[in-house]
């Protein structure tokens, strides 16, 4: 049995080849760089363009990561799909490979669905996977999925599957909502990860488990430093630095901006590529982003060596 | 080359077995009943719970329909998925089987995406499928997908792929939007299908191509009758009858209500089953629905014989 996931995780951005197929070698290098910077791997998150990948593509990528000895005990792949059967297949595969947890979106096509329908979805996945090693982190991101993980739903799931339902990633952007998960379920060992490092320090002080954040793709060491030193005297100052970097990225469409930064600081323009329906940053946008990041003293130490390591 | 799809189509509801796997035999019988009632087959629509099915399940169902000689020239399967690679695979398969058209959702997970990103998505599918027989009907259903098919997007697609981009299903529920598609692109042979029979007569008088409607699953003959006789003296009276039936279904969650009606009038309770995140109607809800439908003189002639035909 692995120990629980905790700390800072990154929804690892997915590199694409010119034909828009995923580039597994570059993904491995990015994962290694993140691990070296003390950040865990929430591959196939929203920022991974996971919902622009087929289930087969995700399974192939997971298998490749394993073949390259990326440690499954540091991984929380996203396995919640629109179709129940896809969620079951991907979740079962992740558990079989020994992933420490899975991050599970609710089915996100149908809107206005009931908590009972969502409960049945998660329960079907749990029953069909049928593996006591499964640890599910519910993924609440109503601004994108438009389907929320409500408190009554969590309560019902914890009642039925107390060992399996391990926590939540809250990307509501609403601290009151994050706080409510902790207030209601934290004492039962339910781990609450804010979906942004903006709430990292606040979350840790309140009993949160860390964070799973887009910008951990580009600023991993600094975010992991706040996690490791949250009780230090200068923690608030460090948190302000994190916020400053995040606010620069937040001026752009997030996923293309993350990739533009990796392309620049890793000296590899192929990282600019996104899959439709996303559109990469223009050269001017990338220049403006980099200029502002440089102005803030931002760096990505070790990235260039990492991306050149092929 | 098949002739263009026109008239009334139904997003055929998908029957499930007790283990929630699709029931291909029952789907075939439902398709045959719809065809006998002059309604075409938009399988894998929103009301088909298509986005709760994996790509493999949809491909297997398409293959089964073909093996049972369901005519592809009457079919417009939904093939637009969240992931580009799924959309390509499913669309290519539908074209290979000779389907007259495909109904294509925009990728629906990422929100706030640009028309350029959506154009690239559709263009990639068209280029990768690479078959001049492909006919795409764009699927505008912002209340569910949260991603709209805008007029500039249609314009750009028609400019690049005038033979392939054949029309739109508009489930915006906003007649002004439907009208704008016809005003801007109708003269180019772009076929506009309102997403509900509520706009059938109004649409036909304005140059619409028919309709693709949830309730065509249960009221096919009457809807097809209005299409065939829209210039008859009593057309308005017939349209009011359609509206009356639809308004009864609209009091319930639509997909479970359609299935509850088929279960009742076809005397086959297994039709009640939906996949999570949907929830079937309760027995009381079904009774109330049927009671109101009976009160309105609603029937489903031939359905029982059709469902018993196994």
Coordinates of C-alpha atoms in Angstrom, one line a residue:
Chain A
X1 CA 0.0 0.0 0.0
X2 CA 1.4 3.4 -1.0
X3 CA 1.2 6.3 1.4
X4 CA -1.3 9.0 0.6
X5 CA -0.6 11.6 -2.0
X6 CA 0.0 15.0 -0.5
X7 CA 1.8 18.2 -1.4
X8 CA 1.9 19.9 -4.7
X9 CA 0.8 18.2 -7.9
X10 CA 0.9 19.4 -11.5
X11 CA -1.7 18.7 -14.2
X12 CA 1.1 17.9 -16.5
X13 CA 0.8 19.7 -19.9
X14 CA 0.8 17.2 -22.8
X15 CA 3.4 17.8 -25.6
X16 CA 2.3 17.2 -29.1
X17 CA 4.2 16.3 -32.3
X18 CA 3.5 18.4 -35.4
X19 CA 0.8 15.9 -36.4
X20 CA -0.9 16.6 -33.1
X21 CA -0.2 13.1 -31.7
X22 CA 1.1 13.1 -28.1
X23 CA 4.9 13.1 -27.7
X24 CA 5.6 10.5 -25.0
X25 CA 9.3 11.1 -24.8
X26 CA 8.8 14.8 -24.1
X27 CA 6.1 14.0 -21.6
X28 CA 8.5 11.8 -19.7
X29 CA 11.1 14.5 -19.6
X30 CA 8.6 17.0 -18.3
X31 CA 7.5 14.6 -15.6
X32 CA 11.0 14.0 -14.5
X33 CA 11.7 17.7 -14.3
X34 CA 8.6 18.2 -12.2
X35 CA 9.5 15.3 -9.9
X36 CA 13.0 16.8 -9.5
X37 CA 11.3 19.9 -8.3
X38 CA 9.2 18.0 -5.7
X39 CA 5.9 18.2 -7.7
X40 CA 3.7 15.1 -8.2
X41 CA 2.1 14.2 -11.4
X42 CA -1.6 14.7 -12.0
X43 CA -1.3 13.8 -15.7
X44 CA -4.5 14.0 -17.8
X45 CA -5.9 17.0 -15.9
X46 CA -7.8 19.9 -17.5
X47 CA -4.5 21.6 -18.3
X48 CA -3.1 18.4 -19.8
X49 CA -5.8 18.8 -22.6
X50 CA -6.9 15.4 -21.3
X51 CA -10.4 15.8 -22.7
X52 CA -8.9 16.3 -26.2
X53 CA -7.3 12.9 -25.9
X54 CA -9.0 9.5 -26.6
X55 CA -9.0 6.8 -23.9
X56 CA -6.5 4.8 -26.0
X57 CA -4.1 7.7 -26.2
X58 CA -4.2 8.1 -22.5
X59 CA -3.7 4.4 -21.9
X60 CA -0.7 4.4 -24.3
X61 CA 0.8 7.4 -22.5
X62 CA 0.4 5.8 -19.1
X63 CA 2.0 2.6 -20.3
X64 CA 4.9 4.6 -21.8
X65 CA 5.4 6.5 -18.5
X66 CA 5.6 3.2 -16.7
X67 CA 8.0 1.8 -19.3
X68 CA 10.3 4.8 -18.5
X69 CA 10.1 4.2 -14.8
X70 CA 8.1 7.3 -13.9
X71 CA 7.0 6.4 -10.4
X72 CA 3.2 5.5 -10.2
X73 CA 3.3 6.3 -6.4
X74 CA 3.7 10.0 -7.4
X75 CA 0.9 9.9 -9.9
X76 CA -2.8 10.9 -9.8
X77 CA -3.9 10.6 -13.5
X78 CA -7.3 12.1 -14.5
X79 CA -9.6 9.2 -15.4
X80 CA -13.1 10.8 -15.3
X81 CA -14.6 10.8 -18.8
X82 CA -17.9 11.7 -20.3
X83 CA -18.7 8.1 -20.9
X84 CA -19.0 5.7 -17.9
X85 CA -17.3 2.9 -19.9
X86 CA -14.3 5.1 -20.6
X87 CA -14.0 6.1 -17.0
X88 CA -14.1 2.5 -15.9
X89 CA -11.5 1.4 -18.5
X90 CA -9.0 4.2 -17.7
X91 CA -9.4 4.0 -13.9
X92 CA -8.9 0.2 -13.9
X93 CA -5.8 0.7 -16.0
X94 CA -4.4 3.3 -13.7
X95 CA -5.0 1.1 -10.6
X96 CA -3.4 -1.9 -12.3
X97 CA -0.3 0.2 -12.9
X98 CA -0.1 1.1 -9.3
X99 CA -1.0 4.8 -9.5
X100 CA -1.4 6.2 -6.0
X101 CA -4.7 7.8 -6.9
X102 CA -7.0 9.0 -9.7
X103 CA -8.5 12.4 -10.2
X104 CA -12.1 11.9 -11.4
X105 CA -14.2 14.4 -13.2
X106 CA -18.0 13.9 -13.1
X107 CA -19.5 13.0 -16.5
X108 CA -19.5 16.4 -18.0
X109 CA -21.7 16.4 -21.1
X110 CA -25.2 16.2 -19.6
X111 CA -26.1 19.3 -17.5
X112 CA -28.5 19.7 -14.6
X113 CA -28.0 16.1 -13.5
X114 CA -28.9 15.0 -10.0
X115 CA -26.5 14.0 -7.2
X116 CA -28.2 10.6 -7.4
X117 CA -27.1 10.3 -11.0
X118 CA -23.6 11.4 -10.2
X119 CA -23.4 9.0 -7.2
X120 CA -24.4 6.2 -9.5
X121 CA -21.7 7.1 -11.9
X122 CA -18.9 7.1 -9.3
X123 CA -20.4 4.0 -7.7
X124 CA -20.4 2.1 -11.0
X125 CA -16.8 3.0 -11.6
X126 CA -15.8 1.9 -8.1
X127 CA -17.8 -1.4 -8.3
X128 CA -16.6 -2.2 -11.8
X129 CA -12.9 -1.5 -11.1
X130 CA -13.4 -3.6 -8.0
X131 CA -9.9 -3.0 -6.6
X132 CA -9.3 -2.1 -2.9
X133 CA -6.2 -0.1 -4.0
X134 CA -8.3 2.5 -5.8
X135 CA -8.1 6.0 -4.4
X136 CA -10.4 8.5 -6.0
X137 CA -10.0 12.2 -5.8
X138 CA -13.2 13.9 -6.9
X139 CA -12.6 16.8 -9.3
X140 CA -14.8 19.8 -8.8
X141 CA -14.3 22.3 -11.6
X142 CA -17.7 23.8 -12.3
X143 CA -16.4 26.7 -14.4
X144 CA -15.3 24.1 -17.0
X145 CA -17.3 20.9 -16.4
X146 CA -20.5 22.8 -15.4
X147 CA -21.2 19.9 -13.1
X148 CA -20.4 20.3 -9.4
X149 CA -19.3 17.9 -6.7
X150 CA -21.7 19.0 -4.0
X151 CA -21.3 18.4 -0.2
X152 CA -24.3 15.9 -0.2
X153 CA -22.7 13.9 -3.0
X154 CA -19.4 13.7 -1.2
X155 CA -21.2 12.7 2.0
X156 CA -23.1 9.9 0.2
X157 CA -19.9 8.6 -1.5
X158 CA -17.9 8.7 1.8
X159 CA -20.7 6.7 3.5
X160 CA -20.6 4.0 0.8
X161 CA -16.9 4.0 0.0
X162 CA -15.0 5.4 2.9
X163 CA -11.7 3.8 2.0
X164 CA -11.9 4.5 -1.8
X165 CA -13.0 8.1 -1.8
X166 CA -9.9 9.8 -0.7
X167 CA -10.3 13.5 -1.4
X168 CA -11.2 16.3 -3.8
X169 CA -9.5 18.8 -6.0
X170 CA -11.4 22.0 -5.8
X171 CA -11.1 24.2 -8.8
X172 CA -14.2 26.2 -8.1
X173 CA -11.9 29.2 -7.3
X174 CA -14.1 29.8 -4.3
X175 CA -12.3 29.5 -1.0
X176 CA -15.6 29.2 0.9
X177 CA -16.4 26.0 -1.1
X178 CA -12.9 24.6 -0.4
X179 CA -13.3 25.4 3.2
X180 CA -16.7 23.7 3.3
X181 CA -15.1 20.4 2.1
X182 CA -12.5 20.6 4.9
X183 CA -15.1 21.6 7.5
X184 CA -17.4 18.7 6.6
X185 CA -15.1 15.9 5.7
X186 CA -11.5 16.8 6.7
X187 CA -11.7 15.1 10.0
X188 CA -12.5 11.8 8.2
X189 CA -9.2 11.9 6.4
X190 CA -10.7 13.3 3.2
X191 CA -7.9 15.3 1.6
X192 CA -8.8 18.6 0.1
X193 CA -6.5 20.1 -2.6
X194 CA -7.2 23.6 -3.8
X195 CA -7.0 23.8 -7.6
X196 CA -4.6 26.7 -7.5
X197 CA -1.5 27.7 -5.5
X198 CA -3.3 30.9 -4.8
X199 CA -5.0 29.1 -1.9
X200 CA -1.9 27.0 -1.0
X201 CA -0.9 28.7 2.2
X202 CA -4.4 29.5 3.3
X203 CA -5.4 25.9 2.6
X204 CA -2.5 24.4 4.6
X205 CA -3.2 26.6 7.6
X206 CA -6.8 25.4 7.5
X207 CA -6.0 21.7 7.0
X208 CA -5.7 21.4 3.3
X209 CA -3.5 18.7 1.7
X210 CA -1.5 20.9 -0.7
X211 CA -2.6 22.0 -4.1
X212 CA -3.0 20.7 -7.7
X213 CA -2.3 23.7 -9.9
X214 CA -1.8 24.6 -13.6
X215 CA 1.1 26.8 -12.8
X216 CA 2.9 24.0 -11.0
X217 CA 3.9 23.1 -14.6
X218 CA 6.1 26.1 -14.8
X219 CA 6.8 27.3 -11.2
X220 CA 7.1 23.9 -9.4
X221 CA 10.1 24.6 -7.1
X222 CA 8.7 27.8 -5.6
X223 CA 5.3 26.3 -5.0
X224 CA 6.8 23.1 -3.5
X225 CA 8.9 25.4 -1.3
X226 CA 5.9 27.0 0.2
X227 CA 4.3 23.6 0.8
X228 CA 7.5 22.4 2.6
X229 CA 8.0 25.6 4.6
X230 CA 4.4 26.8 5.2
X231 CA 5.2 27.4 8.9
X232 CA 8.3 29.4 8.2
X233 CA 8.4 33.1 9.1
X234 CA 8.5 34.2 5.5
X235 CA 5.7 32.0 4.2
X236 CA 3.4 34.9 3.5
X237 CA 6.0 36.7 1.5
X238 CA 6.7 33.5 -0.5
X239 CA 3.0 33.0 -1.2
X240 CA 2.9 36.6 -2.6
X241 CA 5.6 35.7 -5.0
X242 CA 3.6 32.7 -6.2
X243 CA 0.6 34.9 -6.7
X244 CA 2.6 37.3 -8.7
X245 CA 3.8 34.7 -11.2
X246 CA 0.4 33.2 -11.4
X247 CA -1.2 36.6 -12.2
X248 CA 1.1 36.9 -15.2
X249 CA 0.0 33.6 -16.7
X250 CA -3.6 34.4 -15.9
X251 CA -3.5 37.2 -18.4
X252 CA -3.5 34.6 -21.2
X253 CA -5.4 31.5 -22.1
X254 CA -3.8 29.3 -19.4
X255 CA -2.8 26.1 -21.3
X256 CA -1.3 27.9 -24.4
X257 CA 0.6 30.2 -22.0
X258 CA 2.0 27.3 -19.9
X259 CA 3.2 25.7 -23.1
X260 CA 4.6 29.0 -24.4
X261 CA 6.7 29.4 -21.3
X262 CA 8.0 25.8 -21.5
X263 CA 8.8 26.4 -25.2
X264 CA 10.8 29.5 -24.3
X265 CA 12.6 28.6 -21.2
X266 CA 13.2 25.0 -22.5
X267 CA 14.3 26.3 -25.9
X268 CA 11.9 24.0 -27.7
X269 CA 9.3 25.7 -29.9
X270 CA 7.5 22.4 -30.5
X271 CA 6.1 22.8 -27.0
X272 CA 3.8 25.7 -28.3
X273 CA 1.5 23.1 -30.0
X274 CA -2.0 22.6 -28.6
X275 CA -4.8 20.5 -29.9
X276 CA -8.0 22.0 -31.2
X277 CA -10.2 23.5 -29.9
X278 CA -7.3 25.4 -28.2
X279 CA -5.1 27.8 -30.1
X280 CA -1.4 28.4 -29.4
X281 CA -0.2 31.8 -28.3
X282 CA 0.9 34.1 -31.1
X283 CA 4.6 35.0 -31.3
X284 CA 3.7 38.5 -30.0
X285 CA 1.7 37.0 -27.1
X286 CA 4.6 34.7 -26.2
X287 CA 7.1 37.6 -26.3
X288 CA 4.9 39.7 -24.0
X289 CA 4.4 36.8 -21.6
X290 CA 8.2 36.1 -21.5
X291 CA 9.0 39.7 -21.1
X292 CA 6.8 40.1 -18.1
X293 CA 8.0 36.9 -16.6
X294 CA 11.6 38.0 -17.0
X295 CA 10.7 41.3 -15.4
X296 CA 9.4 39.4 -12.4
X297 CA 12.7 37.5 -12.1
X298 CA 11.0 34.2 -13.2
X299 CA 13.2 31.3 -14.3
X300 CA 12.7 27.6 -15.0
X301 CA 16.0 26.2 -13.7
X302 CA 17.0 22.9 -15.2
X303 CA 14.3 22.9 -17.8
X304 CA 16.5 23.4 -20.8
X305 CA 18.9 20.6 -19.7
X306 CA 15.8 18.5 -19.2
X307 CA 14.3 19.2 -22.6
X308 CA 17.6 18.7 -24.3
X309 CA 18.2 15.4 -22.6
X310 CA 16.9 13.3 -25.5
Chain B
X1 CA -24.0 9.6 -54.1
X2 CA -27.0 9.6 -51.8
X3 CA -29.6 12.4 -52.0
X4 CA -29.5 14.9 -49.2
X5 CA -31.1 14.1 -45.8
X6 CA -34.3 16.0 -45.3
X7 CA -37.4 15.8 -43.2
X8 CA -37.8 14.6 -39.7
X9 CA -35.0 12.8 -37.9
X10 CA -35.0 11.3 -34.4
X11 CA -31.9 11.3 -32.1
X12 CA -32.7 7.6 -31.4
X13 CA -32.8 6.7 -27.7
X14 CA -30.3 3.9 -26.8
X15 CA -31.7 0.9 -25.0
X16 CA -29.6 -0.6 -22.3
X17 CA -29.4 -4.1 -20.8
X18 CA -29.6 -4.5 -17.0
X19 CA -25.7 -4.4 -17.0
X20 CA -26.0 -1.0 -18.7
X21 CA -24.4 -2.2 -22.0
X22 CA -26.3 -1.1 -25.1
X23 CA -28.9 -3.5 -26.4
X24 CA -28.3 -3.7 -30.2
X25 CA -31.3 -5.8 -31.0
X26 CA -33.7 -3.4 -29.3
X27 CA -32.0 -0.5 -31.0
X28 CA -32.6 -2.1 -34.4
X29 CA -36.3 -2.6 -33.7
X30 CA -36.6 1.0 -32.5
X31 CA -34.9 2.2 -35.7
X32 CA -37.2 0.1 -37.9
X33 CA -40.3 1.5 -36.1
X34 CA -39.1 5.0 -36.7
X35 CA -38.3 4.4 -40.3
X36 CA -41.8 2.8 -40.8
X37 CA -43.1 6.1 -39.4
X38 CA -41.1 8.1 -41.9
X39 CA -38.5 9.4 -39.5
X40 CA -34.8 9.3 -40.2
X41 CA -32.1 8.1 -37.7
X42 CA -29.9 10.6 -36.0
X43 CA -28.4 7.9 -33.7
X44 CA -25.9 9.0 -31.1
X45 CA -27.5 12.4 -30.5
X46 CA -27.8 14.0 -27.1
X47 CA -31.0 12.1 -26.5
X48 CA -29.3 8.9 -27.4
X49 CA -27.1 9.3 -24.3
X50 CA -24.3 9.2 -26.9
X51 CA -21.9 11.1 -24.7
X52 CA -22.3 8.4 -22.1
X53 CA -21.1 5.8 -24.7
X54 CA -17.5 5.1 -25.6
X55 CA -16.3 5.4 -29.2
X56 CA -16.0 1.6 -29.3
X57 CA -19.5 1.1 -28.2
X58 CA -20.8 3.5 -30.9
X59 CA -18.7 1.8 -33.6
X60 CA -20.1 -1.6 -32.5
X61 CA -23.6 -0.3 -32.6
X62 CA -23.2 1.2 -36.1
X63 CA -21.8 -2.1 -37.3
X64 CA -24.7 -4.0 -35.8
X65 CA -27.2 -1.6 -37.5
X66 CA -25.5 -2.3 -40.8
X67 CA -25.5 -6.0 -40.3
X68 CA -29.2 -5.8 -39.8
X69 CA -29.7 -3.8 -43.0
X70 CA -30.7 -0.6 -41.3
X71 CA -30.3 1.8 -44.3
X72 CA -27.3 4.1 -43.9
X73 CA -28.9 6.5 -46.4
X74 CA -31.4 7.4 -43.7
X75 CA -28.8 7.9 -41.0
X76 CA -27.1 10.9 -39.5
X77 CA -25.1 9.5 -36.6
X78 CA -23.6 11.9 -34.0
X79 CA -19.8 11.7 -34.3
X80 CA -18.6 14.9 -32.6
X81 CA -16.7 14.0 -29.4
X82 CA -14.7 15.9 -26.8
X83 CA -11.4 14.4 -28.2
X84 CA -10.4 15.2 -31.8
X85 CA -9.1 11.6 -32.3
X86 CA -12.4 10.1 -31.3
X87 CA -14.3 12.5 -33.7
X88 CA -12.0 11.5 -36.5
X89 CA -12.3 7.8 -35.8
X90 CA -16.1 7.7 -35.5
X91 CA -16.7 10.1 -38.5
X92 CA -14.5 8.0 -40.7
X93 CA -16.3 4.9 -39.7
X94 CA -19.7 6.4 -40.4
X95 CA -18.6 7.6 -43.9
X96 CA -17.1 4.2 -44.7
X97 CA -20.5 2.6 -43.9
X98 CA -22.2 5.0 -46.2
X99 CA -24.1 7.1 -43.7
X100 CA -25.8 10.0 -45.5
X101 CA -24.4 12.5 -43.0
X102 CA -23.0 13.0 -39.6
X103 CA -24.2 15.3 -36.8
X104 CA -21.1 16.9 -35.3
X105 CA -20.9 18.5 -31.8
X106 CA -18.0 20.9 -31.3
X107 CA -15.5 19.6 -28.7
X108 CA -17.4 20.3 -25.5
X109 CA -15.1 20.1 -22.5
X110 CA -13.1 23.3 -22.9
X111 CA -15.2 26.5 -22.6
X112 CA -14.6 29.9 -23.9
X113 CA -12.7 28.6 -26.9
X114 CA -12.4 30.7 -30.0
X115 CA -14.0 30.2 -33.4
X116 CA -10.5 29.7 -34.8
X117 CA -10.0 26.8 -32.4
X118 CA -13.4 25.3 -33.4
X119 CA -12.6 25.8 -37.1
X120 CA -9.4 23.9 -36.6
X121 CA -11.2 21.1 -34.9
X122 CA -13.7 20.6 -37.7
X123 CA -11.1 21.2 -40.4
X124 CA -8.8 18.5 -38.9
X125 CA -11.7 16.0 -38.8
X126 CA -12.6 16.8 -42.5
X127 CA -8.9 16.6 -43.6
X128 CA -8.2 13.4 -41.7
X129 CA -11.4 11.6 -42.8
X130 CA -10.4 12.7 -46.3
X131 CA -13.6 11.4 -48.1
X132 CA -15.6 13.4 -50.5
X133 CA -18.7 11.6 -49.4
X134 CA -18.6 13.2 -46.0
X135 CA -21.5 15.5 -45.2
X136 CA -21.3 17.3 -41.9
X137 CA -24.3 18.8 -40.0
X138 CA -23.0 21.1 -37.3
X139 CA -24.7 20.6 -34.0
X140 CA -25.5 23.8 -32.1
X141 CA -26.7 23.0 -28.6
X142 CA -25.3 25.7 -26.3
X143 CA -27.7 24.9 -23.4
X144 CA -25.8 21.5 -23.1
X145 CA -22.5 21.8 -24.9
X146 CA -21.9 25.4 -23.7
X147 CA -20.0 25.9 -26.9
X148 CA -21.8 27.6 -29.8
X149 CA -21.7 27.3 -33.5
X150 CA -21.5 30.9 -34.4
X151 CA -22.3 32.5 -37.8
X152 CA -18.7 33.5 -38.5
X153 CA -17.6 29.9 -37.8
X154 CA -20.2 28.5 -40.3
X155 CA -19.1 31.1 -42.8
X156 CA -15.4 30.1 -42.4
X157 CA -16.3 26.4 -42.7
X158 CA -18.5 26.9 -45.8
X159 CA -15.8 28.9 -47.4
X160 CA -13.2 26.1 -46.9
X161 CA -15.4 23.1 -47.3
X162 CA -18.5 24.1 -49.3
X163 CA -19.3 20.5 -50.4
X164 CA -18.7 18.8 -47.0
X165 CA -20.4 21.3 -44.6
X166 CA -24.0 20.5 -45.3
X167 CA -26.1 22.1 -42.6
X168 CA -26.8 22.6 -38.9
X169 CA -29.0 21.2 -36.2
X170 CA -30.0 24.2 -34.1
X171 CA -31.0 23.2 -30.6
X172 CA -30.5 26.7 -29.2
X173 CA -34.2 26.9 -28.7
X174 CA -34.0 30.4 -30.1
X175 CA -35.9 30.9 -33.4
X176 CA -33.9 34.1 -34.1
X177 CA -30.7 32.0 -34.1
X178 CA -32.3 29.4 -36.4
X179 CA -33.5 32.1 -38.7
X180 CA -30.1 33.7 -38.8
X181 CA -28.6 30.4 -40.1
X182 CA -31.2 30.3 -42.9
X183 CA -30.8 34.0 -43.7
X184 CA -27.1 33.8 -44.0
X185 CA -26.5 30.4 -45.5
X186 CA -29.7 28.9 -46.7
X187 CA -29.3 30.2 -50.3
X188 CA -26.0 28.3 -50.5
X189 CA -27.8 25.0 -49.9
X190 CA -27.0 24.9 -46.2
X191 CA -29.7 22.8 -44.6
X192 CA -31.1 24.1 -41.3
X193 CA -32.8 21.7 -39.0
X194 CA -34.5 23.1 -35.9
X195 CA -33.7 20.9 -32.9
X196 CA -37.4 20.6 -31.9
X197 CA -40.6 20.0 -33.8
X198 CA -41.9 23.2 -32.0
X199 CA -40.3 25.1 -34.8
X200 CA -41.1 22.6 -37.6
X201 CA -43.9 24.4 -39.4
X202 CA -42.4 27.9 -38.8
X203 CA -39.0 26.5 -40.1
X204 CA -40.5 24.9 -43.2
X205 CA -42.3 28.2 -44.1
X206 CA -39.0 30.0 -43.7
X207 CA -36.9 27.5 -45.7
X208 CA -35.9 25.0 -43.0
X209 CA -35.1 21.4 -43.9
X210 CA -37.3 19.7 -41.4
X211 CA -36.4 19.0 -37.8
X212 CA -34.3 16.7 -35.6
X213 CA -36.2 16.3 -32.4
X214 CA -36.2 14.3 -29.1
X215 CA -39.9 13.7 -29.3
X216 CA -39.7 12.2 -32.8
X217 CA -38.7 9.1 -30.8
X218 CA -42.2 8.8 -29.5
X219 CA -44.4 10.8 -31.8
X220 CA -42.8 10.2 -35.2
X221 CA -45.9 9.7 -37.4
X222 CA -47.6 12.9 -36.4
X223 CA -44.4 15.0 -36.8
X224 CA -43.6 13.4 -40.1
X225 CA -47.2 14.1 -41.2
X226 CA -46.7 17.9 -40.6
X227 CA -43.5 17.8 -42.6
X228 CA -45.2 16.0 -45.5
X229 CA -48.3 18.2 -45.4
X230 CA -47.0 21.6 -44.2
X231 CA -48.8 23.4 -47.0
X232 CA -52.1 21.8 -46.1
X233 CA -55.0 23.9 -44.8
X234 CA -54.9 22.3 -41.3
X235 CA -51.1 22.5 -40.8
X236 CA -51.3 25.0 -38.0
X237 CA -53.8 22.8 -36.2
X238 CA -51.5 19.8 -36.6
X239 CA -48.6 21.8 -35.3
X240 CA -50.5 22.7 -32.2
X241 CA -51.1 19.0 -31.6
X242 CA -47.4 18.4 -31.8
X243 CA -46.7 21.1 -29.3
X244 CA -49.3 19.7 -26.9
X245 CA -47.6 16.3 -26.9
X246 CA -44.1 17.9 -26.5
X247 CA -45.3 20.0 -23.6
X248 CA -46.2 16.9 -21.7
X249 CA -42.8 15.4 -22.1
X250 CA -41.1 18.7 -21.3
X251 CA -42.5 18.5 -17.8
X252 CA -40.0 15.7 -17.1
X253 CA -36.3 15.1 -17.7
X254 CA -36.5 14.4 -21.4
X255 CA -34.5 11.3 -22.0
X256 CA -35.9 9.3 -19.0
X257 CA -39.4 10.4 -20.1
X258 CA -38.9 9.3 -23.7
X259 CA -37.8 5.9 -22.4
X260 CA -40.6 5.7 -19.9
X261 CA -43.1 6.2 -22.7
X262 CA -41.5 3.6 -24.9
X263 CA -41.4 1.2 -22.0
X264 CA -45.1 1.7 -21.3
X265 CA -46.5 1.8 -24.9
X266 CA -44.2 -0.9 -26.0
X267 CA -44.9 -3.0 -22.9
X268 CA -41.2 -3.5 -22.1
X269 CA -40.0 -2.1 -18.8
X270 CA -36.3 -2.7 -19.7
X271 CA -36.6 0.5 -21.8
X272 CA -36.7 2.5 -18.6
X273 CA -33.0 2.0 -18.1
X274 CA -30.6 5.0 -18.5
X275 CA -26.9 5.2 -17.9
X276 CA -25.5 7.4 -15.2
X277 CA -25.4 10.4 -14.7
X278 CA -29.0 10.1 -15.8
X279 CA -31.7 8.6 -13.6
X280 CA -34.8 6.8 -14.8
X281 CA -38.3 8.1 -14.0
X282 CA -39.8 6.8 -10.8
X283 CA -42.9 4.6 -11.2
X284 CA -45.0 7.5 -10.0
X285 CA -43.5 9.8 -12.6
X286 CA -44.1 7.3 -15.3
X287 CA -47.7 6.8 -14.3
X288 CA -48.3 10.5 -14.2
X289 CA -46.7 10.9 -17.7
X290 CA -48.7 8.1 -19.2
X291 CA -51.9 9.4 -17.6
X292 CA -51.4 12.8 -19.1
X293 CA -50.4 11.4 -22.5
X294 CA -53.5 9.1 -22.5
X295 CA -55.6 12.1 -21.6
X296 CA -54.3 13.9 -24.7
X297 CA -55.2 10.9 -26.9
X298 CA -51.5 10.0 -27.4
X299 CA -50.7 6.6 -28.8
X300 CA -47.6 4.8 -30.3
X301 CA -49.2 2.6 -32.9
X302 CA -47.2 -0.4 -33.9
X303 CA -44.6 0.0 -31.2
X304 CA -45.7 -3.0 -29.1
X305 CA -45.6 -5.3 -32.2
X306 CA -42.2 -3.8 -33.0
X307 CA -40.8 -4.3 -29.5
X308 CA -42.2 -7.8 -29.3
X309 CA -40.8 -8.7 -32.7
X310 CA -37.7 -10.5 -31.2

